[in-house]
Coordinates of C-alpha atoms in Angstrom, one line a residue:
M1 CA 168.1 94.8 211.7
K2 CA 165.9 96.6 214.7
F3 CA 164.0 100.1 214.0
I4 CA 161.9 101.6 216.6
H5 CA 158.6 103.2 215.3
L6 CA 157.2 106.6 217.1
S7 CA 154.6 109.5 215.3
D8 CA 152.1 111.9 216.3
L9 CA 154.6 114.2 218.8
H10 CA 152.5 116.7 218.6
L11 CA 155.8 119.4 220.0
G12 CA 153.9 123.0 221.4
K13 CA 150.0 120.8 221.3
R14 CA 147.9 122.6 224.2
V15 CA 144.9 120.4 225.1
N16 CA 142.3 122.5 226.2
A17 CA 143.8 125.6 226.9
F18 CA 146.7 123.8 228.8
S19 CA 150.4 123.7 227.3
M20 CA 152.1 119.9 226.8
I21 CA 155.5 121.1 226.7
D22 CA 156.4 120.0 229.6
D23 CA 154.7 116.6 229.7
Q24 CA 156.7 116.6 226.4
K25 CA 159.8 117.0 227.4
D26 CA 159.5 114.3 229.8
I27 CA 158.1 111.4 227.3
V28 CA 161.2 112.4 224.8
K29 CA 163.9 111.9 227.5
K30 CA 161.4 108.7 228.1
I31 CA 161.8 107.6 224.4
L32 CA 165.1 108.0 224.0
K33 CA 166.2 105.6 227.5
V34 CA 164.1 103.4 225.8
I35 CA 165.4 103.3 222.6
K36 CA 169.1 103.5 224.4
E37 CA 168.4 100.2 226.3
E38 CA 166.4 98.5 223.0
K39 CA 169.6 99.2 221.0
P40 CA 167.8 99.6 217.7
D41 CA 169.8 100.6 214.3
A42 CA 167.2 103.0 212.6
V43 CA 164.4 105.7 214.4
L44 CA 161.3 105.5 211.7
I45 CA 159.3 109.1 212.6
A46 CA 156.2 108.5 211.1
G47 CA 154.6 112.4 210.5
D48 CA 152.9 115.0 212.7
I49 CA 156.6 116.2 214.3
Y50 CA 154.8 119.4 215.1
D51 CA 151.2 120.3 216.2
K52 CA 151.1 123.5 213.7
P53 CA 153.1 124.3 210.4
V54 CA 154.0 127.2 212.2
P55 CA 155.8 125.4 215.5
S56 CA 156.6 127.4 218.6
V57 CA 160.3 127.9 219.4
E58 CA 160.9 126.1 222.4
A59 CA 158.7 122.8 220.2
V60 CA 161.2 123.5 217.6
E61 CA 163.9 123.7 220.6
L62 CA 162.6 120.6 221.6
F63 CA 162.9 118.4 218.5
D64 CA 165.9 119.7 217.9
D65 CA 167.5 118.7 220.7
F66 CA 165.9 115.5 220.3
L67 CA 168.1 114.6 217.2
K68 CA 171.2 115.9 218.5
Q69 CA 170.7 113.1 220.8
L70 CA 170.0 110.3 218.3
S71 CA 172.8 111.5 215.9
R72 CA 175.5 111.3 219.0
Q73 CA 174.3 107.5 219.5
K74 CA 175.0 107.0 215.6
L75 CA 171.2 106.2 214.5
Q76 CA 169.9 106.2 211.7
V77 CA 166.9 108.2 211.9
F78 CA 163.7 108.8 208.9
I79 CA 162.0 111.4 209.2
I80 CA 158.1 112.4 207.0
S81 CA 155.9 115.6 207.7
G82 CA 152.3 114.9 208.7
N83 CA 149.0 117.3 208.6
H84 CA 150.0 119.5 210.9
D85 CA 153.6 119.7 209.8
S86 CA 154.6 122.3 206.9
P87 CA 156.5 120.0 204.5
E88 CA 158.8 123.5 203.4
R89 CA 160.3 123.9 206.7
M90 CA 160.1 120.0 207.9
A91 CA 162.8 119.2 204.8
F92 CA 164.8 122.5 204.8
A93 CA 168.5 121.6 204.9
A94 CA 167.5 117.7 204.8
E95 CA 170.4 117.3 202.3
L96 CA 173.7 118.6 205.0
I97 CA 171.2 117.4 208.0
E98 CA 171.6 113.8 206.1
A99 CA 175.4 113.2 206.3
S100 CA 174.4 113.4 210.7
G101 CA 171.7 110.2 209.1
I102 CA 168.9 112.5 210.0
H103 CA 167.0 111.5 206.2
I104 CA 164.3 113.9 206.0
A105 CA 161.4 113.5 202.9
P106 CA 161.5 116.4 201.1
V107 CA 158.0 118.0 199.9
Y108 CA 156.1 115.5 198.0
G109 CA 157.6 116.1 193.7
G110 CA 156.3 112.5 192.5
K111 CA 160.0 110.8 193.1
V112 CA 160.5 108.7 196.8
E113 CA 164.1 107.5 196.8
P114 CA 164.8 104.4 199.0
V115 CA 167.3 105.0 201.2
S116 CA 169.0 101.1 202.2
L117 CA 170.2 99.9 204.9
R118 CA 172.3 96.6 204.7
D119 CA 172.6 94.0 207.7
A120 CA 173.1 89.7 207.1
Y121 CA 170.1 89.1 205.4
G122 CA 170.9 91.9 202.8
T123 CA 169.3 95.2 202.4
V124 CA 166.2 96.9 203.4
N125 CA 164.6 99.8 201.6
I126 CA 163.2 102.6 203.1
Y127 CA 160.6 105.0 201.3
M128 CA 159.7 108.2 203.3
L129 CA 156.3 109.0 201.4
P130 CA 154.7 112.6 203.4
F131 CA 151.6 112.9 204.1
I132 CA 150.3 113.9 199.9
K133 CA 146.4 114.7 199.2
P134 CA 145.1 113.6 195.2
V135 CA 145.3 116.7 194.2
H136 CA 149.3 116.8 195.0
V137 CA 149.7 113.4 193.2
R138 CA 147.6 115.1 190.2
S139 CA 149.7 118.4 189.9
V140 CA 152.8 115.6 189.0
F141 CA 150.5 113.1 187.1
P142 CA 148.3 114.8 185.2
E143 CA 147.7 111.6 182.8
E144 CA 147.1 109.2 185.6
K145 CA 143.5 108.6 188.1
A146 CA 144.1 110.1 191.4
E147 CA 140.7 111.2 192.9
S148 CA 140.5 109.0 195.6
Y149 CA 142.8 108.7 198.7
T150 CA 143.5 105.3 197.8
E151 CA 144.0 106.1 194.2
A152 CA 146.6 108.8 195.0
L153 CA 148.9 106.8 197.6
D154 CA 148.6 103.5 194.3
V155 CA 149.6 105.7 192.2
A156 CA 152.4 107.7 194.5
I157 CA 153.5 103.8 195.3
S158 CA 153.2 102.7 191.3
H159 CA 155.9 105.6 190.7
M160 CA 159.0 103.9 193.3
E161 CA 159.8 100.7 191.1
V162 CA 159.6 98.5 194.6
D163 CA 161.6 95.8 194.4
K164 CA 159.2 93.0 196.2
E165 CA 162.3 90.5 196.6
E166 CA 164.2 92.9 198.8
R167 CA 162.9 93.9 202.1
N168 CA 161.4 97.5 201.9
I169 CA 159.6 99.7 204.5
L170 CA 157.0 102.7 204.4
L171 CA 157.0 105.8 206.3
T172 CA 153.7 107.5 205.1
H173 CA 151.0 109.5 207.5
Q174 CA 147.4 108.5 205.9
F175 CA 144.3 107.2 207.3
V176 CA 143.9 103.4 206.7
T177 CA 140.7 102.1 206.3
G178 CA 139.2 100.4 209.3
A179 CA 141.7 102.3 212.5
V180 CA 139.8 103.3 215.3
R181 CA 140.3 107.2 215.3
S182 CA 140.3 109.9 219.0
E183 CA 138.6 112.8 219.1
S184 CA 142.3 114.6 218.8
E185 CA 142.7 113.7 215.2
E186 CA 141.5 116.0 212.2
I187 CA 138.8 113.9 210.3
S188 CA 137.9 114.6 206.5
V189 CA 133.6 114.7 206.1
G190 CA 132.9 111.7 204.9
G191 CA 135.7 109.7 206.0
S192 CA 137.1 111.0 202.2
D193 CA 140.5 110.7 202.9
N194 CA 141.0 107.1 203.6
V195 CA 143.3 104.8 202.0
D196 CA 142.9 101.0 201.1
A197 CA 145.2 98.9 202.9
S198 CA 145.9 96.8 200.1
V199 CA 147.9 99.7 198.1
F200 CA 150.6 99.0 200.9
S201 CA 151.1 95.0 199.2
A202 CA 154.6 95.4 198.3
F203 CA 156.3 96.4 201.7
D204 CA 157.1 94.2 204.4
Y205 CA 156.1 97.0 207.0
V206 CA 154.1 99.9 206.9
A207 CA 155.4 102.6 209.1
L208 CA 151.7 104.4 209.9
G209 CA 151.2 108.3 211.4
H210 CA 147.8 109.9 211.9
I211 CA 145.7 107.9 214.2
H212 CA 146.8 108.5 217.9
G213 CA 145.4 104.6 218.9
P214 CA 148.5 102.1 219.0
Q215 CA 146.9 99.5 216.3
H216 CA 147.2 97.1 213.2
V217 CA 144.9 97.6 210.4
G218 CA 144.5 94.4 208.2
R219 CA 147.5 92.2 208.8
E220 CA 149.8 93.3 211.7
T221 CA 152.4 95.0 209.5
I222 CA 150.6 98.0 208.9
R223 CA 151.0 99.5 211.9
Y224 CA 150.1 102.9 213.8
C225 CA 152.5 103.6 216.6
G226 CA 149.9 105.7 218.1
T227 CA 150.7 109.6 220.2
P228 CA 153.2 108.8 222.4
L229 CA 150.5 110.9 225.1
K230 CA 147.0 111.3 225.9
Y231 CA 145.9 114.3 223.8
S232 CA 142.3 114.5 224.6
F233 CA 139.8 112.3 226.8
S234 CA 138.6 110.2 224.2
E235 CA 142.0 108.4 224.5
T236 CA 142.4 108.0 228.1
R237 CA 142.0 104.2 228.0
H238 CA 144.7 103.7 225.7
R239 CA 148.5 102.5 226.4
K240 CA 150.6 105.0 225.3
S241 CA 153.8 103.0 223.8
V242 CA 156.5 102.3 221.7
T243 CA 156.2 100.1 218.7
V244 CA 159.7 97.7 218.5
L245 CA 160.2 96.3 214.8
E246 CA 163.0 93.6 214.6
M247 CA 163.5 92.6 210.5
K248 CA 165.5 89.2 209.7
E249 CA 165.4 87.3 206.7
K250 CA 162.3 88.4 204.5
G251 CA 158.8 87.7 205.8
K252 CA 160.1 86.9 209.2
N253 CA 159.3 89.9 211.8
H254 CA 158.8 90.2 215.4
I255 CA 157.2 93.4 216.8
C256 CA 156.3 94.4 220.3
T257 CA 155.3 97.4 221.7
V258 CA 157.6 99.2 224.9
D259 CA 155.1 101.6 227.0
L260 CA 155.8 104.8 227.9
V261 CA 154.1 106.4 231.9
P262 CA 153.5 110.3 231.4
L263 CA 154.3 112.7 233.7
H264 CA 150.7 113.6 233.9
D265 CA 148.1 110.9 232.8
L266 CA 144.4 111.9 231.7
R267 CA 141.5 110.5 233.6
E268 CA 137.9 111.3 233.9
L269 CA 136.0 111.2 237.2
R270 CA 132.8 111.3 237.2
G271 CA 129.6 112.8 240.0
T272 CA 128.4 114.8 242.6
Y273 CA 130.1 117.8 243.8
E274 CA 130.1 116.1 247.2
E275 CA 131.4 113.0 246.4
L276 CA 134.3 115.0 244.6
T277 CA 135.3 116.8 247.1
N278 CA 134.9 114.3 249.8
K279 CA 138.8 113.2 251.4
K280 CA 137.7 109.5 251.2
N281 CA 136.6 109.3 247.3
Y282 CA 140.1 111.2 246.6
E283 CA 142.1 110.2 248.8
G284 CA 145.1 108.1 247.3
T285 CA 144.2 109.1 243.3
V286 CA 146.6 111.2 242.0
L287 CA 145.4 114.9 242.1
D288 CA 147.6 116.4 239.8
D289 CA 146.8 113.9 236.9
Y290 CA 144.5 116.4 233.7
I291 CA 141.0 115.6 234.5
H292 CA 137.8 116.1 233.1
I293 CA 135.1 116.1 235.3
T294 CA 131.3 115.2 234.6
L295 CA 128.9 116.5 237.3
T296 CA 125.7 115.3 237.9
D297 CA 124.3 117.1 240.6
E298 CA 120.9 118.9 239.2
E299 CA 122.0 122.2 240.2
D300 CA 124.6 124.3 239.2
I301 CA 127.8 125.2 241.3
P302 CA 128.8 128.1 241.3
D303 CA 132.4 128.5 240.8
A304 CA 132.3 124.6 240.6
V305 CA 136.3 124.8 238.2
G306 CA 138.1 127.2 241.2
K307 CA 136.7 125.4 243.7
L308 CA 137.1 121.7 242.1
R309 CA 140.9 123.2 241.2
V310 CA 141.6 123.4 245.0
I311 CA 141.5 119.5 245.1
Y312 CA 142.2 118.9 241.1
P313 CA 144.5 121.6 240.1
N314 CA 145.3 120.5 236.0
L315 CA 140.9 120.1 236.0
M316 CA 141.1 120.9 232.5
K317 CA 137.2 120.2 231.6
L318 CA 134.4 120.6 233.4
D319 CA 130.5 119.5 232.3
Y320 CA 127.6 118.2 233.7
D321 CA 125.3 115.3 233.7
N322 CA 121.5 115.6 234.8
R323 CA 118.2 116.5 233.7
R324 CA 118.8 120.3 232.4
T325 CA 121.9 118.7 230.0
R326 CA 119.7 116.1 229.0
G327 CA 117.0 118.1 227.8
N328 CA 116.8 119.9 224.9
Q329 CA 114.7 123.0 225.3
E330 CA 114.9 125.2 221.9
I331 CA 114.8 129.3 222.8
T332 CA 113.1 131.1 220.9
G333 CA 112.6 134.9 220.3
G334 CA 109.8 135.5 223.1
E335 CA 106.8 138.0 222.0
D336 CA 106.8 140.0 225.9
V337 CA 110.3 141.0 225.5
D338 CA 109.0 144.8 225.3
T339 CA 106.7 144.2 228.5
K340 CA 109.5 142.3 230.6
T341 CA 112.2 143.9 232.8
P342 CA 115.6 142.9 232.5
M343 CA 116.0 140.6 235.8
E344 CA 112.3 139.3 234.6
L345 CA 114.4 138.1 231.1
I346 CA 117.5 136.4 233.0
F347 CA 115.0 134.3 234.5
D348 CA 113.5 133.0 231.6
F349 CA 116.4 132.8 229.9
Y350 CA 117.3 130.6 232.3
E351 CA 114.7 128.9 232.9
K352 CA 114.8 127.8 229.3
Q353 CA 117.7 127.2 228.7
N354 CA 118.5 124.8 231.5
N355 CA 114.5 123.3 231.4
Q356 CA 114.6 124.3 235.1
P357 CA 114.1 127.5 236.9
M358 CA 116.9 129.7 239.1
N359 CA 116.8 128.8 242.7
E360 CA 116.9 131.1 245.3
A361 CA 120.3 131.1 246.4
Q362 CA 120.4 132.1 242.0
E363 CA 118.1 135.1 242.1
G364 CA 119.9 136.3 244.8
F365 CA 123.3 136.4 243.3
V366 CA 121.9 136.9 240.0
T367 CA 119.5 140.9 241.6
E368 CA 123.2 142.0 243.6
L369 CA 124.9 141.1 240.2
M370 CA 122.7 143.5 238.3
E371 CA 122.2 145.9 241.3
K372 CA 126.1 146.4 240.7
I373 CA 126.2 146.8 237.5
W374 CA 123.0 149.2 237.5
K375 CA 124.8 151.4 240.5
N376 CA 127.8 151.7 238.6
N377 CA 126.3 152.8 235.5
G378 CA 124.6 155.1 237.0

């Protein structure tokens, strides 16, 4: 039996104020193409369908169309909610939709019934456990110890009564200890949301969501498929993909990935303003990718973002790396505030903030601006 493992679509997401909806529409088409070519029996979607509990209309329409396309291919589809999703909204009309082969996990209430599929090797039981916290488990099983995330998952799984003689798959959305995180994921203070991989011993494959980089944790069959798109510049080196699982007899699994090529990649560039605007240096590069630029000039470039966007239209982020930014001078209130002119105070503030005084051009710009302000308010 063959499965496609997806997660963390984050439909409707914005990255550095840029809407990703067009990129998501493009990548959904590419995922559908992979599914058509791979011809799986089922698709596993392990949470964070949307980026917000109340998703945008465009995001809902995109996911609705995605499910319609999967249903037309007569596929079984298994969906759980992640920490970004509203489990109540995700589960709306789930029993009616199930007739189309779309299985959506209900809000966790302590009982997780598997959906069973059959092939030449027997039964595959698919358990859907949405994102849960220890408080959710304690509310259902108050007599059980579920203080940590590991204990909570252990209690939840123990009540599933998994038949270890059969092949079993678990969809869940948690942070498993040892997984490598990215900046775009929500992180609990002190790693309190860690789940030990030992709780998954009853399952032949664990289709995980939550972590954005594709990876396995502990054993190969406890796996994050990762996001289909890069959602932070900490992911620039990720190779985004979908995971393909083939299960034969119990204990015989084959896992591979199929790469996904985005409409726009995320890239980081570094150098002086002169270097990054020199045609010889950027000729031949993909200029409409999403870009993070780090300027190494010692002096700020006036309207650097506007100027650089003439060349790099999808510049998302700009920062500096120089003596000023590497310094850590504390700005404190001055006792001589009442004795200095507003212009002197501005120059002093700039010098303390940037570890260097304004140059002649900057002083001229600020002086001219202040004169206009005083004239208009005079």
